[in-house]
Tab-separated table of C-alpha atoms in Angstrom:
chain	number	residue	atom	x	y	z
X	1	UNK	CA	3.916	-27.001	-19.044
X	2	UNK	CA	3.891	-25.246	-15.642
X	3	UNK	CA	2.162	-22.157	-17.028
X	4	UNK	CA	-0.245	-24.310	-19.013
X	5	UNK	CA	-1.341	-26.075	-15.822
X	6	UNK	CA	-1.533	-22.752	-13.983
X	7	UNK	CA	-3.685	-21.236	-16.754
X	8	UNK	CA	-5.919	-24.311	-16.812
X	9	UNK	CA	-6.494	-24.095	-13.054
X	10	UNK	CA	-7.135	-20.353	-13.425
X	11	UNK	CA	-9.798	-21.038	-16.057
X	12	UNK	CA	-11.432	-23.697	-13.871
X	13	UNK	CA	-11.458	-21.259	-10.941
X	14	UNK	CA	-12.808	-18.356	-13.010
X	15	UNK	CA	-16.457	-18.940	-11.944
X	16	UNK	CA	-15.325	-18.734	-8.310
X	17	UNK	CA	-13.271	-15.613	-9.065
X	18	UNK	CA	-16.286	-13.956	-10.689
X	19	UNK	CA	-18.506	-15.037	-7.792
X	20	UNK	CA	-16.054	-13.414	-5.397
X	21	UNK	CA	-16.090	-10.270	-7.531
X	22	UNK	CA	-19.904	-10.240	-7.319
X	23	UNK	CA	-19.735	-10.648	-3.552
X	24	UNK	CA	-17.249	-7.799	-3.279
X	25	UNK	CA	-19.486	-5.696	-5.537
X	26	UNK	CA	-22.336	-6.338	-3.106
X	27	UNK	CA	-20.117	-5.175	-0.218
X	28	UNK	CA	-18.484	-2.318	-2.162
X	29	UNK	CA	-20.439	-1.160	-5.270
X	30	UNK	CA	-17.288	0.142	-6.982
X	31	UNK	CA	-16.366	-3.477	-7.732
X	32	UNK	CA	-19.449	-3.707	-9.981
X	33	UNK	CA	-18.015	-1.167	-12.416
X	34	UNK	CA	-15.580	-1.464	-15.328
X	35	UNK	CA	-15.721	-5.257	-15.626
X	36	UNK	CA	-14.627	-5.205	-19.309
X	37	UNK	CA	-11.212	-3.928	-18.206
X	38	UNK	CA	-10.687	-7.156	-16.280
X	39	UNK	CA	-10.888	-8.876	-19.670
X	40	UNK	CA	-8.527	-6.372	-21.373
X	41	UNK	CA	-11.359	-4.391	-22.992
X	42	UNK	CA	-11.627	-0.621	-22.581
X	43	UNK	CA	-9.734	1.502	-20.117
X	44	UNK	CA	-7.686	4.645	-20.645
X	45	UNK	CA	-4.519	3.208	-22.199
X	46	UNK	CA	-1.696	5.443	-23.468
X	47	UNK	CA	0.216	3.332	-26.057
X	48	UNK	CA	3.936	3.409	-26.731
X	49	UNK	CA	5.194	4.515	-23.334
X	50	UNK	CA	5.785	3.349	-19.776
X	51	UNK	CA	3.515	0.826	-18.068
X	52	UNK	CA	3.420	0.838	-14.259
X	53	UNK	CA	1.446	-1.758	-12.303
X	54	UNK	CA	0.531	-1.015	-8.668
X	55	UNK	CA	-1.915	-3.491	-7.180
X	56	UNK	CA	-3.775	-1.191	-4.766
X	57	UNK	CA	-3.622	1.931	-2.591
X	58	UNK	CA	-0.317	1.348	-0.796
X	59	UNK	CA	1.570	0.482	-3.956
X	60	UNK	CA	0.034	3.433	-5.808
X	61	UNK	CA	1.209	5.823	-3.108
X	62	UNK	CA	4.662	4.202	-3.114
X	63	UNK	CA	4.822	4.521	-6.902
X	64	UNK	CA	3.837	8.197	-6.943
X	65	UNK	CA	7.341	9.747	-6.607
X	66	UNK	CA	8.650	7.374	-9.289
X	67	UNK	CA	5.781	8.112	-11.687
X	68	UNK	CA	6.143	11.870	-11.237
X	69	UNK	CA	9.882	11.621	-11.848
X	70	UNK	CA	9.320	9.537	-14.995
X	71	UNK	CA	6.833	12.095	-16.306
X	72	UNK	CA	9.446	14.820	-15.799
X	73	UNK	CA	12.370	12.862	-17.269
X	74	UNK	CA	10.549	11.422	-20.263
X	75	UNK	CA	7.834	13.928	-21.217
X	76	UNK	CA	7.644	12.344	-24.665
X	77	UNK	CA	6.612	8.971	-23.223
X	78	UNK	CA	3.022	8.493	-22.004
X	79	UNK	CA	2.537	6.625	-18.727
X	80	UNK	CA	-0.247	4.131	-18.020
X	81	UNK	CA	-0.835	2.858	-14.480
X	82	UNK	CA	-2.803	-0.342	-13.874
X	83	UNK	CA	-4.150	-1.679	-10.590
X	84	UNK	CA	-6.506	-4.363	-9.266
X	85	UNK	CA	-8.853	-2.614	-6.824
X	86	UNK	CA	-11.351	0.283	-6.903
X	87	UNK	CA	-9.575	1.949	-3.984
X	88	UNK	CA	-6.299	1.736	-5.884
X	89	UNK	CA	-8.022	3.171	-8.956
X	90	UNK	CA	-9.434	6.067	-6.972
X	91	UNK	CA	-6.014	6.720	-5.451
X	92	UNK	CA	-4.335	6.753	-8.882
X	93	UNK	CA	-6.793	9.322	-10.227
X	94	UNK	CA	-6.424	11.403	-7.066
X	95	UNK	CA	-2.624	11.331	-7.326
X	96	UNK	CA	-2.220	11.920	-11.069
X	97	UNK	CA	-5.526	13.070	-12.549
X	98	UNK	CA	-5.311	12.954	-16.345
X	99	UNK	CA	-1.506	12.980	-16.385
X	100	UNK	CA	-1.476	9.196	-16.772
X	101	UNK	CA	-3.628	6.584	-18.447
X	102	UNK	CA	-5.318	4.105	-16.184
X	103	UNK	CA	-7.109	0.744	-16.306
X	104	UNK	CA	-7.546	-2.417	-14.273
X	105	UNK	CA	-5.060	-5.197	-14.955
X	106	UNK	CA	-6.905	-8.073	-16.672
X	107	UNK	CA	-7.071	-11.553	-15.196
X	108	UNK	CA	-3.816	-13.459	-15.608
X	109	UNK	CA	-4.705	-15.549	-18.635
X	110	UNK	CA	-2.299	-15.569	-21.598
X	111	UNK	CA	-4.680	-14.201	-24.221
X	112	UNK	CA	-5.919	-11.419	-21.912
X	113	UNK	CA	-2.402	-10.287	-21.020
X	114	UNK	CA	-1.448	-10.556	-24.710
X	115	UNK	CA	-4.394	-8.358	-25.687
X	116	UNK	CA	-3.483	-5.714	-23.109
X	117	UNK	CA	0.174	-5.664	-24.211
X	118	UNK	CA	-0.833	-5.491	-27.875
X	119	UNK	CA	-3.075	-2.485	-27.140
X	120	UNK	CA	-0.608	-0.810	-24.810
X	121	UNK	CA	2.640	-1.486	-26.749
X	122	UNK	CA	4.779	-0.474	-23.758
X	123	UNK	CA	8.483	0.205	-23.995
X	124	UNK	CA	8.907	-1.066	-20.429
X	125	UNK	CA	6.741	-2.653	-17.721
X	126	UNK	CA	7.418	-1.628	-14.105
X	127	UNK	CA	5.782	-3.764	-11.417
X	128	UNK	CA	5.622	-2.370	-7.893
X	129	UNK	CA	6.813	-4.448	-4.933
X	130	UNK	CA	5.555	-8.049	-5.315
X	131	UNK	CA	2.570	-7.997	-7.662
X	132	UNK	CA	3.948	-10.628	-10.036
X	133	UNK	CA	1.779	-12.731	-12.353
X	134	UNK	CA	3.291	-15.606	-14.380
X	135	UNK	CA	1.401	-14.998	-17.621
X	136	UNK	CA	1.854	-11.236	-17.422
X	137	UNK	CA	5.642	-11.631	-17.131
X	138	UNK	CA	5.767	-14.344	-19.815
X	139	UNK	CA	3.697	-12.360	-22.312
X	140	UNK	CA	5.899	-9.295	-21.773
X	141	UNK	CA	8.888	-11.504	-22.587
X	142	UNK	CA	7.146	-12.824	-25.692
X	143	UNK	CA	6.507	-9.242	-26.853
X	144	UNK	CA	10.060	-8.092	-26.092
X	145	UNK	CA	8.964	-5.763	-23.282
X	146	UNK	CA	11.567	-5.520	-20.481
X	147	UNK	CA	10.069	-6.092	-17.018
X	148	UNK	CA	11.340	-4.315	-13.897
X	149	UNK	CA	10.357	-5.179	-10.339
X	150	UNK	CA	10.544	-1.826	-8.550
X	151	UNK	CA	10.891	-1.425	-4.789
X	152	UNK	CA	10.773	-5.224	-4.554
X	153	UNK	CA	9.992	-6.692	-1.178
X	154	UNK	CA	9.616	-10.300	-0.128
X	155	UNK	CA	8.988	-11.297	3.470
X	156	UNK	CA	10.045	-14.691	4.826
X	157	UNK	CA	6.387	-15.656	4.978
X	158	UNK	CA	5.775	-14.718	1.324
X	159	UNK	CA	8.970	-16.490	0.271
X	160	UNK	CA	7.760	-19.695	1.933
X	161	UNK	CA	4.477	-19.369	0.055
X	162	UNK	CA	6.283	-18.967	-3.262
X	163	UNK	CA	8.503	-21.965	-2.476
X	164	UNK	CA	5.423	-24.164	-2.332
X	165	UNK	CA	4.788	-23.373	-6.011
X	166	UNK	CA	8.436	-23.037	-7.045
X	167	UNK	CA	7.711	-25.100	-10.179
X	168	UNK	CA	5.612	-22.167	-11.375
X	169	UNK	CA	7.395	-19.085	-10.049
X	170	UNK	CA	11.066	-19.917	-10.684
X	171	UNK	CA	10.757	-19.268	-14.458
X	172	UNK	CA	8.825	-16.072	-13.680
X	173	UNK	CA	11.507	-14.675	-11.373
X	174	UNK	CA	14.270	-15.767	-13.758
X	175	UNK	CA	12.564	-13.900	-16.613
X	176	UNK	CA	12.622	-10.506	-14.885
X	177	UNK	CA	15.028	-8.126	-16.593
X	178	UNK	CA	15.861	-6.202	-13.444
X	179	UNK	CA	14.874	-6.437	-9.784
X	180	UNK	CA	15.394	-3.313	-7.668
X	181	UNK	CA	14.882	-4.692	-4.151
X	182	UNK	CA	14.685	-3.046	-0.779
X	183	UNK	CA	17.239	-4.977	1.293
X	184	UNK	CA	19.966	-7.628	1.200
X	185	UNK	CA	17.856	-10.290	3.007
X	186	UNK	CA	15.110	-9.802	0.436
X	187	UNK	CA	17.659	-10.091	-2.368
X	188	UNK	CA	18.672	-13.501	-1.003
X	189	UNK	CA	15.046	-14.619	-0.933
X	190	UNK	CA	14.472	-13.513	-4.519
X	191	UNK	CA	17.580	-15.365	-5.705
X	192	UNK	CA	16.496	-18.510	-3.854
X	193	UNK	CA	13.309	-18.355	-5.942
X	194	UNK	CA	15.115	-18.117	-9.253
X	195	UNK	CA	15.992	-14.439	-9.743
X	196	UNK	CA	19.310	-13.986	-11.581
X	197	UNK	CA	22.022	-12.375	-9.459
X	198	UNK	CA	23.282	-10.243	-12.358
X	199	UNK	CA	19.758	-8.817	-12.798
X	200	UNK	CA	19.296	-7.863	-9.134
X	201	UNK	CA	20.292	-4.678	-7.280
X	202	UNK	CA	19.693	-3.672	-3.677
X	203	UNK	CA	18.488	-0.090	-4.146
X	204	UNK	CA	16.744	0.396	-0.798
X	205	UNK	CA	13.107	1.346	-0.411
X	206	UNK	CA	11.753	4.303	-2.377
X	207	UNK	CA	9.317	4.758	0.492
X	208	UNK	CA	12.204	6.454	2.336
X	209	UNK	CA	12.124	9.153	-0.358
X	210	UNK	CA	8.695	10.240	0.853
X	211	UNK	CA	8.431	13.999	1.315
X	212	UNK	CA	5.150	15.319	2.715
X	213	UNK	CA	3.857	18.074	0.479
X	214	UNK	CA	3.431	21.647	1.649
X	215	UNK	CA	-0.289	21.391	0.851
X	216	UNK	CA	-0.685	18.400	3.181
X	217	UNK	CA	1.171	20.133	6.021
X	218	UNK	CA	-0.795	23.338	5.521
X	219	UNK	CA	-4.109	21.473	5.439
X	220	UNK	CA	-3.254	19.573	8.622
X	221	UNK	CA	-2.264	22.769	10.424
X	222	UNK	CA	-5.630	24.276	9.462
X	223	UNK	CA	-7.483	21.293	10.878
X	224	UNK	CA	-5.518	21.311	14.138
X	225	UNK	CA	-6.203	25.014	14.609
X	226	UNK	CA	-9.926	24.250	14.449
X	227	UNK	CA	-9.591	21.453	17.018
X	228	UNK	CA	-8.068	23.607	19.736
X	229	UNK	CA	-5.115	22.482	21.832
X	230	UNK	CA	-6.310	18.927	22.454
X	231	UNK	CA	-4.059	15.862	22.163
X	232	UNK	CA	-4.536	13.796	19.003
X	233	UNK	CA	-3.474	10.261	18.162
X	234	UNK	CA	-4.154	8.192	15.083
X	235	UNK	CA	-4.803	4.494	14.450
X	236	UNK	CA	-4.239	4.112	10.704
X	237	UNK	CA	-4.917	1.327	8.195
X	238	UNK	CA	-6.715	-0.803	10.769
X	239	UNK	CA	-8.175	-4.210	9.934
X	240	UNK	CA	-11.089	-6.188	11.330
X	241	UNK	CA	-10.193	-7.270	14.850
X	242	UNK	CA	-8.045	-4.208	15.538
X	243	UNK	CA	-10.664	-1.488	15.796
X	244	UNK	CA	-12.103	-2.982	18.983
X	245	UNK	CA	-8.633	-3.006	20.570
X	246	UNK	CA	-7.996	0.596	19.503
X	247	UNK	CA	-11.351	1.780	20.863
X	248	UNK	CA	-10.762	-0.021	24.156
X	249	UNK	CA	-7.373	1.698	24.405
X	250	UNK	CA	-8.962	5.074	23.661
X	251	UNK	CA	-11.533	4.599	26.412
X	252	UNK	CA	-8.685	3.933	28.857
X	253	UNK	CA	-6.726	6.918	27.566
X	254	UNK	CA	-9.702	9.252	28.048
X	255	UNK	CA	-9.578	8.571	31.787
X	256	UNK	CA	-6.253	10.445	31.931
X	257	UNK	CA	-6.674	12.659	28.865
X	258	UNK	CA	-10.396	13.473	28.717
X	259	UNK	CA	-10.029	15.793	25.716
X	260	UNK	CA	-7.915	13.406	23.605
X	261	UNK	CA	-9.102	12.836	20.041
X	262	UNK	CA	-8.614	9.561	18.174
X	263	UNK	CA	-8.403	9.608	14.364
X	264	UNK	CA	-9.444	6.111	13.288
X	265	UNK	CA	-8.722	5.226	9.642
X	266	UNK	CA	-9.840	1.736	8.536
X	267	UNK	CA	-7.797	0.163	5.759
X	268	UNK	CA	-10.735	-0.813	3.527
X	269	UNK	CA	-13.619	1.512	2.566
X	270	UNK	CA	-16.224	-1.253	2.743
X	271	UNK	CA	-15.597	-1.336	6.517
X	272	UNK	CA	-16.296	2.362	7.142
X	273	UNK	CA	-19.950	1.914	8.163
X	274	UNK	CA	-19.193	-1.127	10.312
X	275	UNK	CA	-16.409	0.684	12.149
X	276	UNK	CA	-18.718	3.669	12.724
X	277	UNK	CA	-21.133	1.283	14.436
X	278	UNK	CA	-18.292	-0.111	16.577
X	279	UNK	CA	-17.447	3.407	17.758
X	280	UNK	CA	-21.060	4.049	18.724
X	281	UNK	CA	-21.328	0.671	20.469
X	282	UNK	CA	-18.213	1.584	22.471
X	283	UNK	CA	-20.116	4.625	23.779
X	284	UNK	CA	-17.794	7.128	22.130
X	285	UNK	CA	-18.972	10.260	20.333
X	286	UNK	CA	-18.156	10.197	16.639
X	287	UNK	CA	-17.782	12.529	13.689
X	288	UNK	CA	-17.163	11.196	10.193
X	289	UNK	CA	-14.786	12.929	7.798
X	290	UNK	CA	-17.257	12.209	4.973
X	291	UNK	CA	-19.807	14.425	6.734
X	292	UNK	CA	-17.634	17.433	5.900
X	293	UNK	CA	-17.581	18.844	9.425
X	294	UNK	CA	-14.697	19.178	11.863
X	295	UNK	CA	-14.788	17.429	15.248
X	296	UNK	CA	-15.940	19.569	18.152
X	297	UNK	CA	-14.474	19.440	21.642
X	298	UNK	CA	-17.100	16.887	22.692
X	299	UNK	CA	-16.254	14.507	19.836
X	300	UNK	CA	-13.924	11.710	20.868
X	301	UNK	CA	-13.339	9.919	17.548
X	302	UNK	CA	-12.831	11.244	14.012
X	303	UNK	CA	-13.500	8.435	11.528
X	304	UNK	CA	-11.260	8.869	8.505
X	305	UNK	CA	-13.766	7.510	5.980
X	306	UNK	CA	-12.256	9.268	2.962
X	307	UNK	CA	-9.679	8.374	0.322
X	308	UNK	CA	-6.307	9.967	-0.287
X	309	UNK	CA	-6.092	11.909	2.994
X	310	UNK	CA	-4.059	9.531	5.152
X	311	UNK	CA	-0.928	11.698	5.147
X	312	UNK	CA	-2.966	14.711	6.214
X	313	UNK	CA	-4.539	12.667	9.011
X	314	UNK	CA	-1.050	11.585	10.116
X	315	UNK	CA	0.153	15.192	9.997
X	316	UNK	CA	-2.602	16.145	12.471
X	317	UNK	CA	-1.516	13.610	15.093
X	318	UNK	CA	0.919	13.584	17.998
X	319	UNK	CA	1.305	9.772	18.079
X	320	UNK	CA	0.641	7.113	15.421
X	321	UNK	CA	-0.372	3.464	15.622
X	322	UNK	CA	0.033	1.585	12.321
X	323	UNK	CA	-2.542	-1.143	11.767
X	324	UNK	CA	-2.408	-4.544	10.146
X	325	UNK	CA	-0.026	-5.441	12.962
X	326	UNK	CA	-2.238	-6.531	15.884
X	327	UNK	CA	-3.654	-9.244	13.626
X	328	UNK	CA	-1.427	-11.380	11.325
X	329	UNK	CA	-1.582	-8.830	8.505
X	330	UNK	CA	2.108	-7.942	8.352
X	331	UNK	CA	1.757	-4.233	9.111
X	332	UNK	CA	1.639	-1.244	6.773
X	333	UNK	CA	3.924	1.629	5.827
X	334	UNK	CA	5.661	2.807	9.013
X	335	UNK	CA	7.606	5.439	7.100
X	336	UNK	CA	4.614	7.719	6.502
X	337	UNK	CA	4.263	8.725	10.173
X	338	UNK	CA	8.041	8.549	10.714
X	339	UNK	CA	8.653	11.026	7.880
X	340	UNK	CA	6.336	13.453	9.675
X	341	UNK	CA	8.268	13.123	12.940
X	342	UNK	CA	5.649	11.079	14.821
X	343	UNK	CA	6.548	8.432	17.406
X	344	UNK	CA	5.228	5.147	16.017
X	345	UNK	CA	3.416	2.187	17.596
X	346	UNK	CA	2.989	-1.250	16.052
X	347	UNK	CA	1.581	-4.612	16.954
X	348	UNK	CA	3.816	-7.714	16.824
X	349	UNK	CA	2.836	-8.767	13.270
X	350	UNK	CA	5.052	-6.587	11.063
X	351	UNK	CA	6.567	-9.171	8.754
X	352	UNK	CA	5.702	-7.201	5.582
X	353	UNK	CA	7.888	-4.311	6.757
X	354	UNK	CA	10.290	-6.155	9.034
X	355	UNK	CA	13.537	-4.484	7.958
X	356	UNK	CA	12.009	-0.992	7.976
X	357	UNK	CA	10.267	-1.471	11.322
X	358	UNK	CA	13.445	-2.930	12.855
X	359	UNK	CA	15.402	0.149	11.742
X	360	UNK	CA	12.838	2.404	13.400
X	361	UNK	CA	12.642	0.262	16.550
X	362	UNK	CA	16.421	0.128	16.955
X	363	UNK	CA	16.565	3.909	16.604
X	364	UNK	CA	13.969	4.357	19.351
X	365	UNK	CA	11.322	5.639	16.962
X	366	UNK	CA	8.949	2.647	17.151
X	367	UNK	CA	7.538	0.737	20.109
X	368	UNK	CA	5.839	-2.630	19.756
X	369	UNK	CA	2.665	-3.253	21.757
X	370	UNK	CA	0.473	-6.350	21.989
X	371	UNK	CA	-2.897	-5.315	23.441
X	372	UNK	CA	-5.202	-2.450	24.405
X	373	UNK	CA	-3.576	-1.917	27.813
X	374	UNK	CA	-0.096	-1.546	26.327
X	375	UNK	CA	-1.406	0.670	23.516
X	376	UNK	CA	-3.181	3.032	25.910
X	377	UNK	CA	-0.202	3.135	28.258
X	378	UNK	CA	2.353	4.004	25.564
X	379	UNK	CA	0.142	6.613	23.894
X	380	UNK	CA	-0.421	8.141	27.328
X	381	UNK	CA	3.312	8.172	28.107
X	382	UNK	CA	4.111	10.038	24.909
X	383	UNK	CA	1.244	12.504	25.400
X	384	UNK	CA	2.459	13.168	28.971
X	385	UNK	CA	6.147	13.445	28.014
X	386	UNK	CA	6.405	15.639	24.931
X	387	UNK	CA	10.225	15.628	25.065
X	388	UNK	CA	10.313	11.829	24.842
X	389	UNK	CA	7.750	11.838	22.031
X	390	UNK	CA	9.729	14.490	20.162
X	391	UNK	CA	12.968	12.512	20.539
X	392	UNK	CA	11.300	9.378	19.161
X	393	UNK	CA	9.837	11.339	16.267
X	394	UNK	CA	13.166	12.968	15.430
X	395	UNK	CA	14.850	9.557	15.527
X	396	UNK	CA	12.323	8.309	12.986
X	397	UNK	CA	12.918	11.269	10.708
X	398	UNK	CA	16.670	10.657	10.941
X	399	UNK	CA	16.179	7.035	9.837
X	400	UNK	CA	14.094	8.195	6.877
X	401	UNK	CA	16.679	10.777	5.794
X	402	UNK	CA	19.634	8.404	6.223
X	403	UNK	CA	18.073	5.868	3.870
X	404	UNK	CA	16.950	8.174	1.083
X	405	UNK	CA	18.332	7.871	-2.443
X	406	UNK	CA	16.601	4.668	-3.561
X	407	UNK	CA	14.390	6.564	-5.998
X	408	UNK	CA	17.363	7.981	-7.906
X	409	UNK	CA	18.994	4.536	-8.087
X	410	UNK	CA	15.722	3.064	-9.363
X	411	UNK	CA	15.325	5.765	-12.014
X	412	UNK	CA	18.869	5.209	-13.248
X	413	UNK	CA	18.203	1.501	-13.678
X	414	UNK	CA	14.927	2.124	-15.520
X	415	UNK	CA	16.718	4.624	-17.758
X	416	UNK	CA	19.222	1.958	-18.838
X	417	UNK	CA	16.356	-0.246	-20.081
X	418	UNK	CA	14.373	2.485	-21.860
């Protein structure tokens, strides 16, 4: 009955969902493409193998080591990766090319999920982090497809949201065949929502198993050589409301470090042009990565308006600020800069990565700031004191290395279900 009511509400809301899709297509034309896939028609599906679902860019990047390992371990099994957003789709193709099949996940209506599963005939479904849909999970159960939640995370805020619809989600969580979750507190939250204790393992976060590729490090070194010996800091995955704070901080920083370069990487591509205008309005000289030219000594901001290059941008920097944290967004992946040995800055809103950010903060690798003044001051301190910055960066790398191994534990669990 709960899923019936949920599906009925979904159907009633479908005109609004399509209207929102049209609006997003107006803002970002990529949303206007491949609509049939959202109704389980078309797409590059590879039947009879492993199905991985990663909602967008962050989850696709997190899934990459797992997908590559699965391709190596089970070369006889095709892999299909689904997502929900054009940026996620672009990231998947950039990461894997034609090694994997790829399509958008259809809307969560029973007959659409049933059609996708019938076409895909997966031996296992692996869902990254928290992208759970009641009908998707139920239809996998109906078809006898085991469902794994990989790298599961559940913040207190998200858990409270799920509790408000516990009548709907408790059967969904109880139906999962295995949950590989990041931490003990998150395991408790999952169990409070109906997950079975015997089907749950604390594996740690596979994001700790991140290893920057030699190509990324080499590319970043080439860029830095072209930029001269100037100081570089990055503000990555920023959201609306944060760019203004970052630019204000950079203006303050330039008073003490006139040759400092800011790499500004907005989280969403549809904001690239708007952020470029903000930079110009702030009176700062700008070069866009999409222009294909390197910043000169007179350029003060490099706008990272490209896809799939975030790690290379990080590898160019001396200090990193991770966005989504000055506004109530919950933060983004703090381990990417930490793995590269960068001292890390965050705003106060880091509830999506609370355990990870606390580990880094307690080790001295992360500093929390609340406004432009504090951001400029801490970036300036680390640029002035390279020994302190290096110690913070090394502490972050030590945290990353000490917590590695989650990927192997996850792969072992998946292997038992295949």
